Coordinates of C-alpha atoms in Angstrom, one line a residue:
M180 CA 0.1 0.0 -0.3
Q181 CA 3.0 2.4 -0.1
N182 CA 2.0 4.3 -3.1
K183 CA -1.6 4.2 -2.2
T184 CA -4.1 6.7 -0.6
I185 CA -4.8 4.3 2.7
N186 CA -9.3 4.6 3.0
I187 CA -10.7 4.9 6.6
A188 CA -13.8 3.7 7.7
I189 CA -14.0 5.0 11.8
V190 CA -16.8 2.6 13.5
G191 CA -18.8 4.4 16.4
L192 CA -18.7 8.0 16.0
G193 CA -18.5 8.9 20.6
F194 CA -14.8 9.4 21.1
G195 CA -13.9 7.9 17.4
A196 CA -15.0 11.4 15.9
E197 CA -12.1 12.1 17.5
F198 CA -9.8 11.1 15.1
I199 CA -11.2 12.1 12.3
P200 CA -9.9 15.5 11.3
I201 CA -6.5 13.5 12.6
Y202 CA -6.7 10.6 9.3
Q203 CA -8.3 13.5 6.9
R204 CA -5.2 15.9 7.4
H205 CA -2.7 12.0 7.7
K206 CA -1.2 12.7 3.3
Q207 CA -1.7 8.3 3.0
A208 CA -5.1 8.3 4.6
N209 CA -8.1 9.0 3.0
M210 CA -11.2 9.7 5.9
Y211 CA -13.0 7.4 3.4
A212 CA -16.6 6.5 6.1
I213 CA -17.6 6.7 9.6
C214 CA -20.4 4.3 11.1
Q215 CA -22.7 4.2 13.6
R216 CA -25.8 3.0 14.7
D217 CA -27.5 5.8 15.8
Q218 CA -28.5 7.5 12.5
K219 CA -28.8 11.2 13.7
K220 CA -25.7 11.1 15.4
L221 CA -24.3 9.6 12.1
H222 CA -25.2 12.4 10.0
E223 CA -24.0 14.9 12.3
V224 CA -21.1 14.3 12.2
G225 CA -21.1 13.2 8.3
D226 CA -22.3 16.8 7.7
A227 CA -19.3 18.1 9.9
F228 CA -16.9 16.7 8.6
G229 CA -17.5 16.6 4.9
I230 CA -18.1 12.2 5.2
E231 CA -20.0 11.3 2.2
N232 CA -19.7 7.5 2.9
R233 CA -21.9 7.3 6.1
Y234 CA -22.9 3.0 7.6
T235 CA -25.6 2.5 10.4
N236 CA -24.9 -1.4 9.8
F237 CA -21.0 -2.6 10.2
D238 CA -21.6 -5.7 8.0
E239 CA -23.1 -3.5 5.7
L240 CA -20.0 -1.8 5.7
L241 CA -17.3 -4.5 5.6
L242 CA -19.4 -5.3 2.1
D243 CA -17.9 -2.2 0.8
P244 CA -15.1 -2.7 -1.6
E245 CA -13.6 0.4 -1.0
V246 CA -13.1 0.4 2.6
D247 CA -9.0 -0.6 3.2
A248 CA -9.0 -0.3 7.0
V249 CA -11.3 0.0 9.8
H250 CA -10.7 2.0 13.3
I251 CA -13.0 0.4 16.1
N252 CA -14.4 2.3 18.9
T253 CA -17.6 0.9 20.0
P254 CA -18.1 -0.4 23.3
I255 CA -15.8 -2.7 24.7
Q256 CA -18.0 -6.2 24.6
N257 CA -18.2 -5.6 20.5
H258 CA -14.3 -5.2 20.1
A259 CA -13.5 -8.6 19.3
E260 CA -16.3 -9.9 17.4
Q261 CA -16.2 -6.7 14.9
S262 CA -12.0 -7.5 14.4
I263 CA -12.4 -10.8 13.6
K264 CA -15.4 -10.1 11.0
A265 CA -13.1 -7.0 9.4
L266 CA -10.2 -9.6 9.2
R267 CA -11.9 -12.1 7.8
A268 CA -13.5 -9.7 5.5
G269 CA -10.7 -8.3 3.9
K270 CA -10.0 -5.1 6.0
H271 CA -7.2 -4.2 8.5
V272 CA -8.2 -2.9 11.8
A273 CA -7.4 -0.5 14.2
C274 CA -8.8 -0.9 17.9
T275 CA -9.5 0.9 20.8
V276 CA -8.3 -0.9 23.7
P277 CA -8.9 -3.3 25.2
M278 CA -8.4 -6.0 22.6
A279 CA -11.5 -8.6 24.1
T280 CA -12.5 -9.7 27.2
T281 CA -11.9 -12.9 27.2
V282 CA -8.3 -14.3 26.0
E283 CA -10.4 -17.1 23.5
E284 CA -11.5 -13.7 22.0
C285 CA -7.6 -12.8 21.8
R286 CA -6.2 -16.2 20.6
Q287 CA -9.0 -15.5 17.7
I288 CA -7.7 -12.6 16.4
V289 CA -4.2 -12.9 16.3
E290 CA -5.1 -16.3 14.7
A291 CA -6.6 -14.3 12.0
V292 CA -4.1 -11.8 11.3
H293 CA -2.3 -14.5 10.5
E294 CA -4.2 -16.7 8.0
T295 CA -4.9 -13.0 6.7
G296 CA -1.7 -11.5 6.4
L297 CA -4.2 -8.6 7.4
T298 CA -2.6 -5.8 10.3
Y299 CA -4.4 -5.4 13.7
M300 CA -3.3 -2.6 15.6
M301 CA -5.0 -2.0 19.5
M302 CA -4.7 1.9 19.7
E303 CA -2.6 1.9 23.3
T304 CA -3.3 5.7 24.2
V305 CA -0.3 5.8 26.6
V306 CA 2.4 3.8 24.8
Y307 CA 2.1 7.0 22.6
S308 CA 1.9 9.5 25.4
R309 CA 4.2 12.6 25.6
E310 CA 5.5 11.2 29.1
F311 CA 6.1 7.5 27.8
L312 CA 7.5 8.9 24.9
F313 CA 9.6 11.6 27.1
V314 CA 11.2 8.2 29.2
K315 CA 11.5 5.8 26.6
E316 CA 13.9 8.5 24.9
L317 CA 15.8 8.7 28.1
Y318 CA 15.8 5.0 28.3
E319 CA 17.0 4.3 24.5
K320 CA 20.0 7.2 25.1
G321 CA 21.2 5.1 28.0
E322 CA 20.0 7.3 30.8
L323 CA 18.0 5.3 33.2
G324 CA 21.0 3.2 32.9
K325 CA 19.8 -0.3 33.7
L326 CA 15.9 -1.2 34.0
Q327 CA 15.3 -2.8 37.8
F328 CA 11.1 -2.4 38.2
L329 CA 8.2 -0.7 36.3
R330 CA 5.4 0.4 38.3
A331 CA 1.6 1.6 36.8
S332 CA -1.5 2.7 37.9
H333 CA -5.2 3.5 36.9
Q334 CA -7.2 5.0 38.8
Q335 CA -10.2 5.8 38.0
E336 CA -14.2 7.0 38.8
M337 CA -16.7 5.5 36.2
A338 CA -19.6 7.0 37.8
G339 CA -21.5 8.6 35.2
W340 CA -20.1 6.4 32.3
P341 CA -23.0 4.2 30.0
G342 CA -24.0 0.6 32.2
Y343 CA -21.9 -1.3 30.3
W344 CA -19.1 0.0 32.4
E345 CA -21.0 -0.4 35.6
G346 CA -19.0 -3.4 38.5
L347 CA -16.7 -3.7 35.3
P348 CA -13.8 -5.9 37.2
P349 CA -11.0 -3.6 37.5
M350 CA -8.2 -5.7 35.5
H351 CA -10.2 -5.9 32.2
Y352 CA -9.6 -2.7 31.3
A353 CA -6.1 -2.3 32.1
T354 CA -4.3 -2.1 29.1
H355 CA -3.9 2.0 29.8
C356 CA -1.2 0.6 32.9
V357 CA -0.4 -2.7 31.2
G358 CA 1.1 -1.2 28.3
P359 CA 3.5 1.4 29.3
V360 CA 5.4 -1.3 31.5
V361 CA 5.4 -3.6 28.6
A362 CA 6.3 -1.8 26.3
L363 CA 9.3 -0.3 28.0
A364 CA 10.6 -3.5 29.3
G365 CA 10.9 -4.8 25.5
A366 CA 9.4 -8.1 26.5
D367 CA 6.2 -10.3 26.8
A368 CA 4.6 -10.9 29.9
E369 CA 4.6 -14.4 31.0
Y370 CA 2.9 -14.6 34.4
V371 CA 0.6 -12.9 37.0
S372 CA 0.0 -13.0 40.6
C373 CA -2.4 -10.3 41.9
C374 CA -4.8 -9.4 44.7
G375 CA -8.0 -8.0 45.6
S376 CA -8.7 -5.8 48.2
G377 CA -11.8 -3.6 49.3
T378 CA -15.7 -4.2 48.5
I379 CA -17.4 -1.7 45.7
D380 CA -21.2 -1.2 46.4
E381 CA -23.7 -4.6 46.1
N382 CA -25.4 -3.2 43.7
L383 CA -22.2 -3.1 40.9
I384 CA -21.2 -6.1 42.3
S385 CA -23.7 -8.7 40.6
K386 CA -23.4 -7.0 36.8
Y387 CA -20.1 -9.4 36.7
G388 CA -19.6 -11.1 39.7
S389 CA -16.6 -8.7 40.9
P390 CA -16.2 -7.8 43.7
F391 CA -13.1 -5.5 44.1
A392 CA -12.6 -1.8 44.6
I393 CA -8.9 -2.0 43.6
E394 CA -6.6 -5.0 41.6
S395 CA -3.2 -5.1 42.3
C396 CA -0.8 -7.0 40.1
H397 CA 2.9 -8.3 40.1
I398 CA 3.7 -9.2 36.7
K399 CA 7.0 -10.8 35.8
F400 CA 8.4 -10.9 32.5
K401 CA 9.3 -13.5 29.7
N402 CA 13.0 -14.7 29.4
S403 CA 14.2 -11.3 31.8
D404 CA 14.6 -10.1 35.2
L405 CA 12.4 -7.9 35.2
A406 CA 8.5 -7.5 37.0
A407 CA 6.4 -5.3 36.9
E408 CA 2.8 -4.0 39.9
V409 CA -0.1 -2.1 38.4
T410 CA -2.2 -1.0 39.8
R411 CA -6.7 -0.6 38.6
S412 CA -9.8 0.9 40.4
L413 CA -13.4 2.0 39.1
F414 CA -15.8 2.2 41.7
N415 CA -16.1 3.6 45.1
T416 CA -12.2 4.7 45.7
A417 CA -11.7 8.1 46.5
R418 CA -8.4 9.4 43.8
Q419 CA -8.0 12.1 41.3
Y420 CA -8.3 10.6 37.6
R421 CA -4.7 9.6 37.6
E422 CA -3.0 7.1 34.5
S423 CA 0.4 7.0 35.3
F424 CA 3.9 4.9 35.1
D425 CA 6.9 4.7 37.3
V426 CA 10.3 3.9 36.0
Y427 CA 12.9 2.6 38.4
G428 CA 16.7 2.5 36.7
S429 CA 20.1 1.9 38.0
K430 CA 20.9 5.6 37.0
R431 CA 18.2 7.3 36.9
S432 CA 14.1 7.0 37.9
F433 CA 11.3 8.8 36.4
E434 CA 8.3 9.1 38.8
W435 CA 4.7 10.4 37.5
T436 CA 3.2 13.3 39.6
L437 CA 0.7 12.7 42.1
V438 CA -1.4 16.0 41.0
E439 CA -2.2 15.8 37.6
H440 CA -0.9 18.9 35.8
E441 CA 2.1 19.2 37.9
P442 CA 5.3 17.8 37.2
S443 CA 6.5 14.8 37.3
V444 CA 10.1 13.5 39.2
I445 CA 13.2 12.5 38.1
H446 CA 16.1 10.6 40.5
T447 CA 19.4 11.1 39.8
G448 CA 21.1 8.8 42.6
E449 CA 19.6 10.2 45.1
T450 CA 18.7 13.6 44.0
P451 CA 15.0 14.7 42.9
E452 CA 14.3 17.1 40.4
K453 CA 11.1 18.3 38.9
V454 CA 10.2 17.6 35.5
T455 CA 8.3 19.2 32.6
I456 CA 7.4 17.0 30.0
P457 CA 8.0 18.7 26.4
D458 CA 5.8 17.5 23.6
Y459 CA 7.0 15.0 21.1
A460 CA 5.0 16.6 18.2
H461 CA 7.8 17.0 16.2
L462 CA 8.0 13.3 15.5
L463 CA 5.1 13.7 13.3
P464 CA 3.9 14.9 9.7
A465 CA 3.7 18.7 9.6
E466 CA 0.1 18.0 8.3
I467 CA -1.3 16.9 11.7
Q468 CA 1.5 17.9 14.5
S469 CA -1.0 20.6 16.3
F470 CA -3.6 17.8 17.1
T471 CA -1.3 16.9 20.0
T472 CA -2.2 19.8 22.0
G473 CA -5.8 20.0 20.8
G474 CA -8.7 18.4 19.0
V475 CA -12.7 17.5 18.7
Y476 CA -12.7 17.3 22.6
D477 CA -10.9 20.1 23.6
A478 CA -13.2 23.3 23.7
D479 CA -15.3 23.4 27.2
S480 CA -18.9 23.4 25.0
N481 CA -18.1 20.0 23.3
Q482 CA -16.5 17.8 25.6
H483 CA -16.1 13.5 26.0
L484 CA -15.3 11.8 29.1
S485 CA -13.2 9.7 28.1
F486 CA -11.1 13.3 27.1
I487 CA -12.0 14.6 30.0
Q488 CA -10.4 12.8 32.7
G489 CA -7.1 11.9 30.2
S490 CA -6.4 15.0 30.6
G491 CA -6.4 14.9 25.7
H492 CA -4.8 11.2 26.8
G493 CA -1.3 12.6 26.3
G494 CA -0.8 14.3 22.9
S495 CA -1.3 10.2 21.7
H496 CA -4.0 10.6 19.0
P497 CA -2.5 11.5 15.7
H498 CA 0.5 9.7 16.8
L499 CA -1.6 6.6 17.0
V500 CA -2.8 7.3 14.0
N501 CA 0.5 8.0 12.4
E502 CA 2.0 4.7 13.2
F503 CA -1.1 2.5 11.8
I504 CA -1.3 4.4 8.4
S505 CA 2.5 4.4 8.1
A506 CA 2.6 0.5 9.2
L507 CA 0.2 0.3 6.7
A508 CA 2.2 2.1 3.6
Q509 CA 5.6 0.5 4.4
H510 CA 4.0 -3.1 5.0
R511 CA 5.5 -3.1 8.5
Q512 CA 4.3 -4.2 11.7
P513 CA 2.5 -1.6 14.1
F514 CA 2.7 -1.0 17.6
P515 CA 1.3 -3.2 19.4
N516 CA 0.5 -5.9 16.7
A517 CA -1.8 -8.3 17.1
R518 CA 0.5 -10.7 19.5
Q519 CA 1.3 -7.8 21.3
S520 CA -2.0 -6.9 22.2
A521 CA -3.3 -10.0 23.0
N522 CA -0.1 -10.5 25.8
I523 CA -1.0 -6.4 27.0
T524 CA -5.0 -7.3 27.2
C525 CA -4.6 -11.1 28.4
V526 CA -2.3 -9.8 31.6
G527 CA -5.3 -7.7 32.8
I528 CA -8.1 -10.6 32.2
L529 CA -6.1 -13.6 33.6
A530 CA -5.0 -10.9 36.6
H531 CA -8.6 -10.9 37.2
E532 CA -9.0 -14.2 37.3
S533 CA -5.5 -14.3 39.8
A534 CA -7.7 -12.4 42.3
M535 CA -11.0 -13.8 42.2
K536 CA -8.8 -16.9 43.4
G537 CA -6.7 -15.2 46.2
G538 CA -4.2 -14.1 44.3
E539 CA -3.3 -18.0 42.2
K540 CA -0.2 -17.2 39.5
L541 CA -0.8 -17.8 36.2
T542 CA 0.5 -18.2 33.2
L543 CA 0.0 -16.2 30.2
P544 CA -0.6 -17.9 26.6
S545 CA 2.2 -18.0 23.9
F546 CA 0.8 -17.3 21.4
T547 CA 2.9 -19.1 18.3
W548 CA 2.3 -17.2 15.6
S549 CA 5.6 -14.8 15.7
D550 CA 4.6 -12.7 12.5
S551 CA 1.1 -11.6 13.8

């Protein structure tokens, strides 16, 4: 697809609308079609962005031979089914997190990618946030020294979100804290052990059978001496929104700020120093650089909960689009690809299972298709 403009269809226009103008400005992409069950919302968005091709039915969209790739932004319970359908219909797939809700669904997506030769990318925001790109740069320059331990947390109050979120096991939506530690480790997670703590409201427990207010998981990485700890909460826990990671190296360490919008801290030996994280728009094509600091949901009159609570997701959205489009154009694997996405997602799925079993150590499945 190197010399071809890639026709993109966005599925789900709540959070998904944020990506429309980015694709429209990317030189190698054509924002070809949108899909939304609510016809009124479909036409409002289509008219606002001048998109001619509009679908209310996902299956009908997949029959359109002009669609090269779909970017799925639907409720989490739809991700796996829609990703598999799209791959089997000959479409490349970018999908918002998480990849799926079961280990078996993750396996089926990886298998579909292997069998079709198509591309899958889980659109994990934190691994393209300015904070992650900053720490990654420090590490690759050797400034952190040897990585000794990784820690991440994602604490969020989900009251007011759509009903399917109510009572969701914390680790079933853990990619924002699992993603950065797996990416920095440069290795697959091998096994997990997770403890649940506290209790959510009784009316929330019944939806998924998950009682815990907080789940905290230790991850051991394959063929590495490195381990990580990730913590996740969704309900009944007093905490400002926090989507964070800490990195402890032999020379320098990075700790995420405790309070949003305050400086993070770099420790050199035992000396701490507050640091302002730079933006990384310079890594992007000029046409989409402005989207690291503003987009569809940056105006007071036009807000989306994920964007408000996530503080704009660290400027990651144009980086995600560029990685997906560039991978297609260059015939290479994106990060995270299907296998890596499955590993990240299965950490959370098995972590919750471990918590329900009192912290039992559970080994992650080995997806054998190395080219997926």
